[in-house]
Amino acid sequence: MDNALDPYFEKRRRLIEQLVKEGVIKSEKVKKALLRIPRHEFVWPDQLEHAYNDIPLPLGDTNQTVSAPHMVALMNELLDVKEGDKILEVGTGGGYHAATLAVLTCPNLDSPRPLVFTVEINHKLVEFARRNLARLGLDRVVKVIEGDGSKGYLEEAPYDCISVTAAAPRIPQPLIEQLKPNGRMVIPVQSEFFEQNLLLVRKDDKGRVSTTNMGPVIFVPLRGEYGF
Ligand code: SAH
């Protein structure tokens, strides 16, 4: 991940400048994380030339997508990740968003144990994401788990941050339970009008939960026990 040797660095820098100008990237830490992670290493090979366009990209024939950079930036700003935070992601896809979360919780990427736990239900994508993360040496900080993330990942709970990257019919109760006091969760939830909204869910130090609607979004549907 040496930027000086990365032929895509200039394209990535320009995309990130654009997101800063648009006001999507607000903090220095989110800017640094997106500059650091080469999105082209996480897209399907036939999408390489689009890696630095601000759009979601198809993941081969899996019917799933790599999230658009502005969505990853927006969700990361809302999560307000602090160094050392333990993070759960539901829906790994190609592993791009998880890689940015790894930089946010562990800027030196030298954590002795994983801090980002990301659950993916599609076997092909589990393998794809694991390969992508390992190639960049991120597999020490990010652990990819194959399974149904709609019920969270109890083995490592509770989490400071939970990022759900597929749209749910409602907020799954196990995810609320697996959030620490003072924790933050972002999750797209489908309304009765088939519109999806991104919700920011916060738990205060007494365990009280509040939800803020951050506006309309488009995600692939969440599957599994608490999905569609
Ligand atoms: N976070 C990804 C985007 C993933 S798209 C990125 O960095 O670009 C959403 C992903 O959620 C898909 O890969 C899909 O297979 C997965 N998914 C859907 N339902 C799931 C479930 N119940 N558990 C785990 N993964 C799920």
PDB file of N, CA, C and O and ligand atoms in Angstrom, residues 39 42 57 59 62-68 72 89-100 118-123 125 145-151 163-167 219-227, ligand 1:
ATOM      1  N   ARG A  39      -9.212   1.295  -3.532  1.00  0.00           N
ATOM      2  CA  ARG A  39     -10.490   0.645  -3.861  1.00  0.00           C
ATOM      3  C   ARG A  39     -10.334  -0.327  -5.032  1.00  0.00           C
ATOM      4  O   ARG A  39     -11.060  -1.315  -5.127  1.00  0.00           O
ATOM      5  N   PHE A  42     -10.322  -4.031  -4.470  1.00  0.00           N
ATOM      6  CA  PHE A  42     -11.508  -4.677  -3.908  1.00  0.00           C
ATOM      7  C   PHE A  42     -12.648  -4.813  -4.902  1.00  0.00           C
ATOM      8  O   PHE A  42     -13.707  -5.306  -4.560  1.00  0.00           O
ATOM      9  N   LEU A  57     -20.342  -0.745  -7.627  1.00  0.00           N
ATOM     10  CA  LEU A  57     -19.871  -1.567  -8.753  1.00  0.00           C
ATOM     11  C   LEU A  57     -20.278  -3.022  -8.552  1.00  0.00           C
ATOM     12  O   LEU A  57     -20.170  -3.553  -7.442  1.00  0.00           O
ATOM     13  N   LEU A  59     -20.314  -7.005  -8.312  1.00  0.00           N
ATOM     14  CA  LEU A  59     -19.319  -8.011  -7.915  1.00  0.00           C
ATOM     15  C   LEU A  59     -19.563  -9.279  -8.736  1.00  0.00           C
ATOM     16  O   LEU A  59     -20.232 -10.212  -8.276  1.00  0.00           O
ATOM     17  N   THR A  62     -22.545 -12.268  -8.722  1.00  0.00           N
ATOM     18  CA  THR A  62     -23.128 -12.555  -7.404  1.00  0.00           C
ATOM     19  C   THR A  62     -24.381 -11.729  -7.129  1.00  0.00           C
ATOM     20  O   THR A  62     -25.062 -11.944  -6.117  1.00  0.00           O
ATOM     21  N   ASN A  63     -24.706 -10.766  -7.999  1.00  0.00           N
ATOM     22  CA  ASN A  63     -25.847  -9.856  -7.779  1.00  0.00           C
ATOM     23  C   ASN A  63     -25.615  -8.871  -6.648  1.00  0.00           C
ATOM     24  O   ASN A  63     -26.536  -8.192  -6.221  1.00  0.00           O
ATOM     25  N   GLN A  64     -24.408  -8.807  -6.123  1.00  0.00           N
ATOM     26  CA  GLN A  64     -24.083  -7.899  -5.024  1.00  0.00           C
ATOM     27  C   GLN A  64     -23.176  -6.797  -5.564  1.00  0.00           C
ATOM     28  O   GLN A  64     -22.694  -6.887  -6.684  1.00  0.00           O
ATOM     29  N   THR A  65     -22.972  -5.760  -4.752  1.00  0.00           N
ATOM     30  CA  THR A  65     -22.174  -4.632  -5.234  1.00  0.00           C
ATOM     31  C   THR A  65     -21.160  -4.159  -4.199  1.00  0.00           C
ATOM     32  O   THR A  65     -21.330  -4.370  -3.008  1.00  0.00           O
ATOM     33  N   VAL A  66     -20.117  -3.507  -4.704  1.00  0.00           N
ATOM     34  CA  VAL A  66     -19.194  -2.757  -3.847  1.00  0.00           C
ATOM     35  C   VAL A  66     -19.850  -1.400  -3.620  1.00  0.00           C
ATOM     36  O   VAL A  66     -20.265  -0.746  -4.576  1.00  0.00           O
ATOM     37  N   SER A  67     -19.972  -0.976  -2.369  1.00  0.00           N
ATOM     38  CA  SER A  67     -20.632   0.302  -2.077  1.00  0.00           C
ATOM     39  C   SER A  67     -19.901   1.465  -2.741  1.00  0.00           C
ATOM     40  O   SER A  67     -18.683   1.421  -2.951  1.00  0.00           O
ATOM     41  N   ALA A  68     -20.666   2.522  -3.048  1.00  0.00           N
ATOM     42  CA  ALA A  68     -20.069   3.741  -3.616  1.00  0.00           C
ATOM     43  C   ALA A  68     -19.214   4.423  -2.546  1.00  0.00           C
ATOM     44  O   ALA A  68     -19.554   4.406  -1.363  1.00  0.00           O
ATOM     45  N   VAL A  72     -19.611   4.892   1.739  1.00  0.00           N
ATOM     46  CA  VAL A  72     -18.629   4.428   2.726  1.00  0.00           C
ATOM     47  C   VAL A  72     -18.166   5.615   3.582  1.00  0.00           C
ATOM     48  O   VAL A  72     -18.088   5.523   4.817  1.00  0.00           O
ATOM     49  N   GLU A  89     -19.139  -5.522  11.041  1.00  0.00           N
ATOM     50  CA  GLU A  89     -19.759  -5.160   9.771  1.00  0.00           C
ATOM     51  C   GLU A  89     -20.628  -6.331   9.319  1.00  0.00           C
ATOM     52  O   GLU A  89     -20.199  -7.479   9.387  1.00  0.00           O
ATOM     53  N   VAL A  90     -21.830  -6.028   8.858  1.00  0.00           N
ATOM     54  CA  VAL A  90     -22.707  -7.057   8.302  1.00  0.00           C
ATOM     55  C   VAL A  90     -22.758  -6.849   6.788  1.00  0.00           C
ATOM     56  O   VAL A  90     -23.237  -5.815   6.322  1.00  0.00           O
ATOM     57  N   GLY A  91     -22.231  -7.831   6.031  1.00  0.00           N
ATOM     58  CA  GLY A  91     -22.179  -7.697   4.568  1.00  0.00           C
ATOM     59  C   GLY A  91     -20.811  -7.238   4.094  1.00  0.00           C
ATOM     60  O   GLY A  91     -20.582  -6.062   3.859  1.00  0.00           O
ATOM     61  N   THR A  92     -19.869  -8.183   3.958  1.00  0.00           N
ATOM     62  CA  THR A  92     -18.486  -7.848   3.614  1.00  0.00           C
ATOM     63  C   THR A  92     -18.340  -7.424   2.161  1.00  0.00           C
ATOM     64  O   THR A  92     -17.510  -6.559   1.853  1.00  0.00           O
ATOM     65  N   GLY A  93     -19.105  -8.051   1.270  1.00  0.00           N
ATOM     66  CA  GLY A  93     -18.928  -7.816  -0.164  1.00  0.00           C
ATOM     67  C   GLY A  93     -17.500  -8.149  -0.556  1.00  0.00           C
ATOM     68  O   GLY A  93     -17.005  -9.238  -0.261  1.00  0.00           O
ATOM     69  N   GLY A  94     -16.798  -7.196  -1.164  1.00  0.00           N
ATOM     70  CA  GLY A  94     -15.403  -7.423  -1.557  1.00  0.00           C
ATOM     71  C   GLY A  94     -14.417  -7.047  -0.460  1.00  0.00           C
ATOM     72  O   GLY A  94     -13.212  -7.249  -0.604  1.00  0.00           O
ATOM     73  N   GLY A  95     -14.912  -6.462   0.639  1.00  0.00           N
ATOM     74  CA  GLY A  95     -14.045  -6.126   1.766  1.00  0.00           C
ATOM     75  C   GLY A  95     -13.578  -4.674   1.808  1.00  0.00           C
ATOM     76  O   GLY A  95     -12.824  -4.285   2.702  1.00  0.00           O
ATOM     77  N   TYR A  96     -14.041  -3.854   0.848  1.00  0.00           N
ATOM     78  CA  TYR A  96     -13.551  -2.464   0.778  1.00  0.00           C
ATOM     79  C   TYR A  96     -13.904  -1.656   2.031  1.00  0.00           C
ATOM     80  O   TYR A  96     -13.026  -1.050   2.667  1.00  0.00           O
ATOM     81  N   HIS A  97     -15.184  -1.666   2.386  1.00  0.00           N
ATOM     82  CA  HIS A  97     -15.597  -0.866   3.545  1.00  0.00           C
ATOM     83  C   HIS A  97     -14.896  -1.343   4.821  1.00  0.00           C
ATOM     84  O   HIS A  97     -14.425  -0.538   5.627  1.00  0.00           O
ATOM     85  N   ALA A  98     -14.786  -2.665   4.960  1.00  0.00           N
ATOM     86  CA  ALA A  98     -14.108  -3.232   6.138  1.00  0.00           C
ATOM     87  C   ALA A  98     -12.656  -2.752   6.213  1.00  0.00           C
ATOM     88  O   ALA A  98     -12.140  -2.454   7.294  1.00  0.00           O
ATOM     89  N   ALA A  99     -12.001  -2.650   5.051  1.00  0.00           N
ATOM     90  CA  ALA A  99     -10.605  -2.192   5.020  1.00  0.00           C
ATOM     91  C   ALA A  99     -10.497  -0.749   5.523  1.00  0.00           C
ATOM     92  O   ALA A  99      -9.579  -0.413   6.275  1.00  0.00           O
ATOM     93  N   THR A 100     -11.467   0.100   5.140  1.00  0.00           N
ATOM     94  CA  THR A 100     -11.415   1.493   5.618  1.00  0.00           C
ATOM     95  C   THR A 100     -11.668   1.546   7.129  1.00  0.00           C
ATOM     96  O   THR A 100     -11.062   2.350   7.832  1.00  0.00           O
ATOM     97  N   THR A 118     -16.261  -8.957  10.207  1.00  0.00           N
ATOM     98  CA  THR A 118     -17.200  -8.704   9.132  1.00  0.00           C
ATOM     99  C   THR A 118     -17.810 -10.021   8.655  1.00  0.00           C
ATOM    100  O   THR A 118     -17.093 -10.981   8.389  1.00  0.00           O
ATOM    101  N   VAL A 119     -19.127 -10.064   8.616  1.00  0.00           N
ATOM    102  CA  VAL A 119     -19.851 -11.302   8.332  1.00  0.00           C
ATOM    103  C   VAL A 119     -20.444 -11.231   6.926  1.00  0.00           C
ATOM    104  O   VAL A 119     -21.081 -10.240   6.569  1.00  0.00           O
ATOM    105  N   GLU A 120     -20.209 -12.284   6.146  1.00  0.00           N
ATOM    106  CA  GLU A 120     -20.718 -12.340   4.771  1.00  0.00           C
ATOM    107  C   GLU A 120     -21.409 -13.689   4.550  1.00  0.00           C
ATOM    108  O   GLU A 120     -20.879 -14.732   4.915  1.00  0.00           O
ATOM    109  N   ILE A 121     -22.567 -13.651   3.899  1.00  0.00           N
ATOM    110  CA  ILE A 121     -23.391 -14.848   3.728  1.00  0.00           C
ATOM    111  C   ILE A 121     -23.086 -15.586   2.422  1.00  0.00           C
ATOM    112  O   ILE A 121     -23.374 -16.777   2.300  1.00  0.00           O
ATOM    113  N   ASN A 122     -22.467 -14.873   1.467  1.00  0.00           N
ATOM    114  CA  ASN A 122     -22.207 -15.456   0.141  1.00  0.00           C
ATOM    115  C   ASN A 122     -20.790 -16.053   0.109  1.00  0.00           C
ATOM    116  O   ASN A 122     -19.794 -15.329   0.248  1.00  0.00           O
ATOM    117  N   HIS A 123     -20.706 -17.365  -0.073  1.00  0.00           N
ATOM    118  CA  HIS A 123     -19.418 -18.065   0.026  1.00  0.00           C
ATOM    119  C   HIS A 123     -18.355 -17.520  -0.943  1.00  0.00           C
ATOM    120  O   HIS A 123     -17.193 -17.329  -0.573  1.00  0.00           O
ATOM    121  N   LEU A 125     -18.082 -14.571  -2.132  1.00  0.00           N
ATOM    122  CA  LEU A 125     -17.591 -13.259  -1.685  1.00  0.00           C
ATOM    123  C   LEU A 125     -16.726 -13.374  -0.438  1.00  0.00           C
ATOM    124  O   LEU A 125     -15.792 -12.586  -0.260  1.00  0.00           O
ATOM    125  N   ILE A 145     -15.970 -13.514   8.542  1.00  0.00           N
ATOM    126  CA  ILE A 145     -16.703 -14.680   9.042  1.00  0.00           C
ATOM    127  C   ILE A 145     -17.780 -15.044   8.034  1.00  0.00           C
ATOM    128  O   ILE A 145     -18.526 -14.170   7.577  1.00  0.00           O
ATOM    129  N   GLU A 146     -17.870 -16.316   7.673  1.00  0.00           N
ATOM    130  CA  GLU A 146     -18.927 -16.749   6.757  1.00  0.00           C
ATOM    131  C   GLU A 146     -20.165 -17.103   7.583  1.00  0.00           C
ATOM    132  O   GLU A 146     -20.091 -17.929   8.488  1.00  0.00           O
ATOM    133  N   GLY A 147     -21.287 -16.460   7.272  1.00  0.00           N
ATOM    134  CA  GLY A 147     -22.502 -16.776   8.021  1.00  0.00           C
ATOM    135  C   GLY A 147     -23.572 -15.711   7.853  1.00  0.00           C
ATOM    136  O   GLY A 147     -23.454 -14.827   7.008  1.00  0.00           O
ATOM    137  N   ASP A 148     -24.594 -15.823   8.689  1.00  0.00           N
ATOM    138  CA  ASP A 148     -25.722 -14.893   8.657  1.00  0.00           C
ATOM    139  C   ASP A 148     -25.488 -13.768   9.668  1.00  0.00           C
ATOM    140  O   ASP A 148     -25.670 -13.966  10.864  1.00  0.00           O
ATOM    141  N   GLY A 149     -25.085 -12.624   9.145  1.00  0.00           N
ATOM    142  CA  GLY A 149     -24.795 -11.475  10.015  1.00  0.00           C
ATOM    143  C   GLY A 149     -26.030 -10.721  10.474  1.00  0.00           C
ATOM    144  O   GLY A 149     -25.919  -9.798  11.272  1.00  0.00           O
ATOM    145  N   SER A 150     -27.220 -11.112   9.978  1.00  0.00           N
ATOM    146  CA  SER A 150     -28.424 -10.393  10.417  1.00  0.00           C
ATOM    147  C   SER A 150     -28.653 -10.608  11.905  1.00  0.00           C
ATOM    148  O   SER A 150     -29.302  -9.814  12.565  1.00  0.00           O
ATOM    149  N   LYS A 151     -28.081 -11.680  12.457  1.00  0.00           N
ATOM    150  CA  LYS A 151     -28.186 -11.894  13.902  1.00  0.00           C
ATOM    151  C   LYS A 151     -26.891 -11.493  14.622  1.00  0.00           C
ATOM    152  O   LYS A 151     -26.679 -11.850  15.775  1.00  0.00           O
ATOM    153  N   SER A 163     -21.795  -1.649  11.480  1.00  0.00           N
ATOM    154  CA  SER A 163     -22.111  -1.101  10.165  1.00  0.00           C
ATOM    155  C   SER A 163     -22.816  -2.179   9.352  1.00  0.00           C
ATOM    156  O   SER A 163     -22.247  -3.232   9.087  1.00  0.00           O
ATOM    157  N   VAL A 164     -24.058  -1.911   8.987  1.00  0.00           N
ATOM    158  CA  VAL A 164     -24.829  -2.878   8.206  1.00  0.00           C
ATOM    159  C   VAL A 164     -24.892  -2.356   6.774  1.00  0.00           C
ATOM    160  O   VAL A 164     -25.324  -1.220   6.548  1.00  0.00           O
ATOM    161  N   THR A 165     -24.460  -3.171   5.805  1.00  0.00           N
ATOM    162  CA  THR A 165     -24.334  -2.667   4.441  1.00  0.00           C
ATOM    163  C   THR A 165     -25.323  -3.341   3.489  1.00  0.00           C
ATOM    164  O   THR A 165     -25.081  -3.426   2.288  1.00  0.00           O
ATOM    165  N   ALA A 166     -26.444  -3.825   4.047  1.00  0.00           N
ATOM    166  CA  ALA A 166     -27.550  -4.347   3.241  1.00  0.00           C
ATOM    167  C   ALA A 166     -28.833  -3.917   3.959  1.00  0.00           C
ATOM    168  O   ALA A 166     -28.857  -3.810   5.198  1.00  0.00           O
ATOM    169  N   ALA A 167     -29.902  -3.668   3.174  1.00  0.00           N
ATOM    170  CA  ALA A 167     -31.109  -3.058   3.764  1.00  0.00           C
ATOM    171  C   ALA A 167     -31.963  -4.089   4.485  1.00  0.00           C
ATOM    172  O   ALA A 167     -32.303  -5.142   3.942  1.00  0.00           O
ATOM    173  N   PHE A 219     -29.610   0.175  -1.057  1.00  0.00           N
ATOM    174  CA  PHE A 219     -28.714  -0.955  -0.761  1.00  0.00           C
ATOM    175  C   PHE A 219     -29.365  -2.250  -1.264  1.00  0.00           C
ATOM    176  O   PHE A 219     -30.587  -2.304  -1.444  1.00  0.00           O
ATOM    177  N   VAL A 220     -28.559  -3.296  -1.426  1.00  0.00           N
ATOM    178  CA  VAL A 220     -29.115  -4.612  -1.725  1.00  0.00           C
ATOM    179  C   VAL A 220     -29.808  -5.119  -0.453  1.00  0.00           C
ATOM    180  O   VAL A 220     -29.483  -4.681   0.652  1.00  0.00           O
ATOM    181  N   PRO A 221     -30.794  -6.028  -0.588  1.00  0.00           N
ATOM    182  CA  PRO A 221     -31.521  -6.490   0.598  1.00  0.00           C
ATOM    183  C   PRO A 221     -30.672  -7.367   1.523  1.00  0.00           C
ATOM    184  O   PRO A 221     -29.846  -8.149   1.061  1.00  0.00           O
ATOM    185  N   LEU A 222     -30.915  -7.214   2.818  1.00  0.00           N
ATOM    186  CA  LEU A 222     -30.312  -8.092   3.821  1.00  0.00           C
ATOM    187  C   LEU A 222     -31.067  -9.416   3.777  1.00  0.00           C
ATOM    188  O   LEU A 222     -32.294  -9.438   3.738  1.00  0.00           O
ATOM    189  N   ARG A 223     -30.339 -10.507   3.784  1.00  0.00           N
ATOM    190  CA  ARG A 223     -30.977 -11.823   3.836  1.00  0.00           C
ATOM    191  C   ARG A 223     -30.822 -12.402   5.242  1.00  0.00           C
ATOM    192  O   ARG A 223     -30.431 -11.710   6.151  1.00  0.00           O
ATOM    193  N   GLY A 224     -31.133 -13.682   5.410  1.00  0.00           N
ATOM    194  CA  GLY A 224     -30.950 -14.330   6.700  1.00  0.00           C
ATOM    195  C   GLY A 224     -32.154 -14.178   7.623  1.00  0.00           C
ATOM    196  O   GLY A 224     -33.185 -13.658   7.234  1.00  0.00           O
ATOM    197  N   GLU A 225     -31.949 -14.634   8.859  1.00  0.00           N
ATOM    198  CA  GLU A 225     -33.030 -14.735   9.836  1.00  0.00           C
ATOM    199  C   GLU A 225     -33.769 -13.405  10.096  1.00  0.00           C
ATOM    200  O   GLU A 225     -34.990 -13.373  10.205  1.00  0.00           O
ATOM    201  N   TYR A 226     -33.040 -12.317  10.185  1.00  0.00           N
ATOM    202  CA  TYR A 226     -33.653 -11.001  10.447  1.00  0.00           C
ATOM    203  C   TYR A 226     -33.713 -10.150   9.191  1.00  0.00           C
ATOM    204  O   TYR A 226     -33.940  -8.952   9.262  1.00  0.00           O
ATOM    205  N   GLY A 227     -33.497 -10.787   8.031  1.00  0.00           N
ATOM    206  CA  GLY A 227     -33.548 -10.062   6.755  1.00  0.00           C
ATOM    207  C   GLY A 227     -34.823 -10.360   6.014  1.00  0.00           C
ATOM    208  O   GLY A 227     -35.830 -10.744   6.619  1.00  0.00           O
TER     209      GLY A 227
HETATM  210  N1  SAH B   1     -19.613  -3.684   2.523  1.00  0.00           N
HETATM  211  C1  SAH B   1     -19.500  -3.955   1.111  1.00  0.00           C
HETATM  212  C2  SAH B   1     -20.816  -3.860   0.378  1.00  0.00           C
HETATM  213  C3  SAH B   1     -21.518  -5.144   0.441  1.00  0.00           C
HETATM  214  S1  SAH B   1     -23.075  -5.268  -0.422  1.00  0.00           S
HETATM  215  C4  SAH B   1     -18.425  -3.077   0.498  1.00  0.00           C
HETATM  216  O1  SAH B   1     -17.454  -2.820   1.165  1.00  0.00           O
HETATM  217  O2  SAH B   1     -18.529  -2.669  -0.652  1.00  0.00           O
HETATM  218  C5  SAH B   1     -23.959  -6.172   0.795  1.00  0.00           C
HETATM  219  C6  SAH B   1     -23.429  -7.533   1.130  1.00  0.00           C
HETATM  220  O3  SAH B   1     -24.262  -8.065   2.155  1.00  0.00           O
HETATM  221  C7  SAH B   1     -23.496  -8.555  -0.008  1.00  0.00           C
HETATM  222  O4  SAH B   1     -22.202  -9.047  -0.233  1.00  0.00           O
HETATM  223  C8  SAH B   1     -24.420  -9.650   0.525  1.00  0.00           C
HETATM  224  O5  SAH B   1     -24.039 -10.960   0.132  1.00  0.00           O
HETATM  225  C9  SAH B   1     -24.296  -9.470   2.023  1.00  0.00           C
HETATM  226  N2  SAH B   1     -25.392  -9.978   2.848  1.00  0.00           N
HETATM  227  C10 SAH B   1     -26.724  -9.930   2.630  1.00  0.00           C
HETATM  228  N3  SAH B   1     -27.389 -10.477   3.656  1.00  0.00           N
HETATM  229  C11 SAH B   1     -26.456 -10.887   4.569  1.00  0.00           C
HETATM  230  C12 SAH B   1     -26.511 -11.517   5.840  1.00  0.00           C
HETATM  231  N4  SAH B   1     -27.665 -11.855   6.415  1.00  0.00           N
HETATM  232  N5  SAH B   1     -25.349 -11.775   6.473  1.00  0.00           N
HETATM  233  C13 SAH B   1     -24.167 -11.442   5.927  1.00  0.00           C
HETATM  234  N6  SAH B   1     -24.044 -10.838   4.721  1.00  0.00           N
HETATM  235  C14 SAH B   1     -25.182 -10.564   4.052  1.00  0.00           C
END
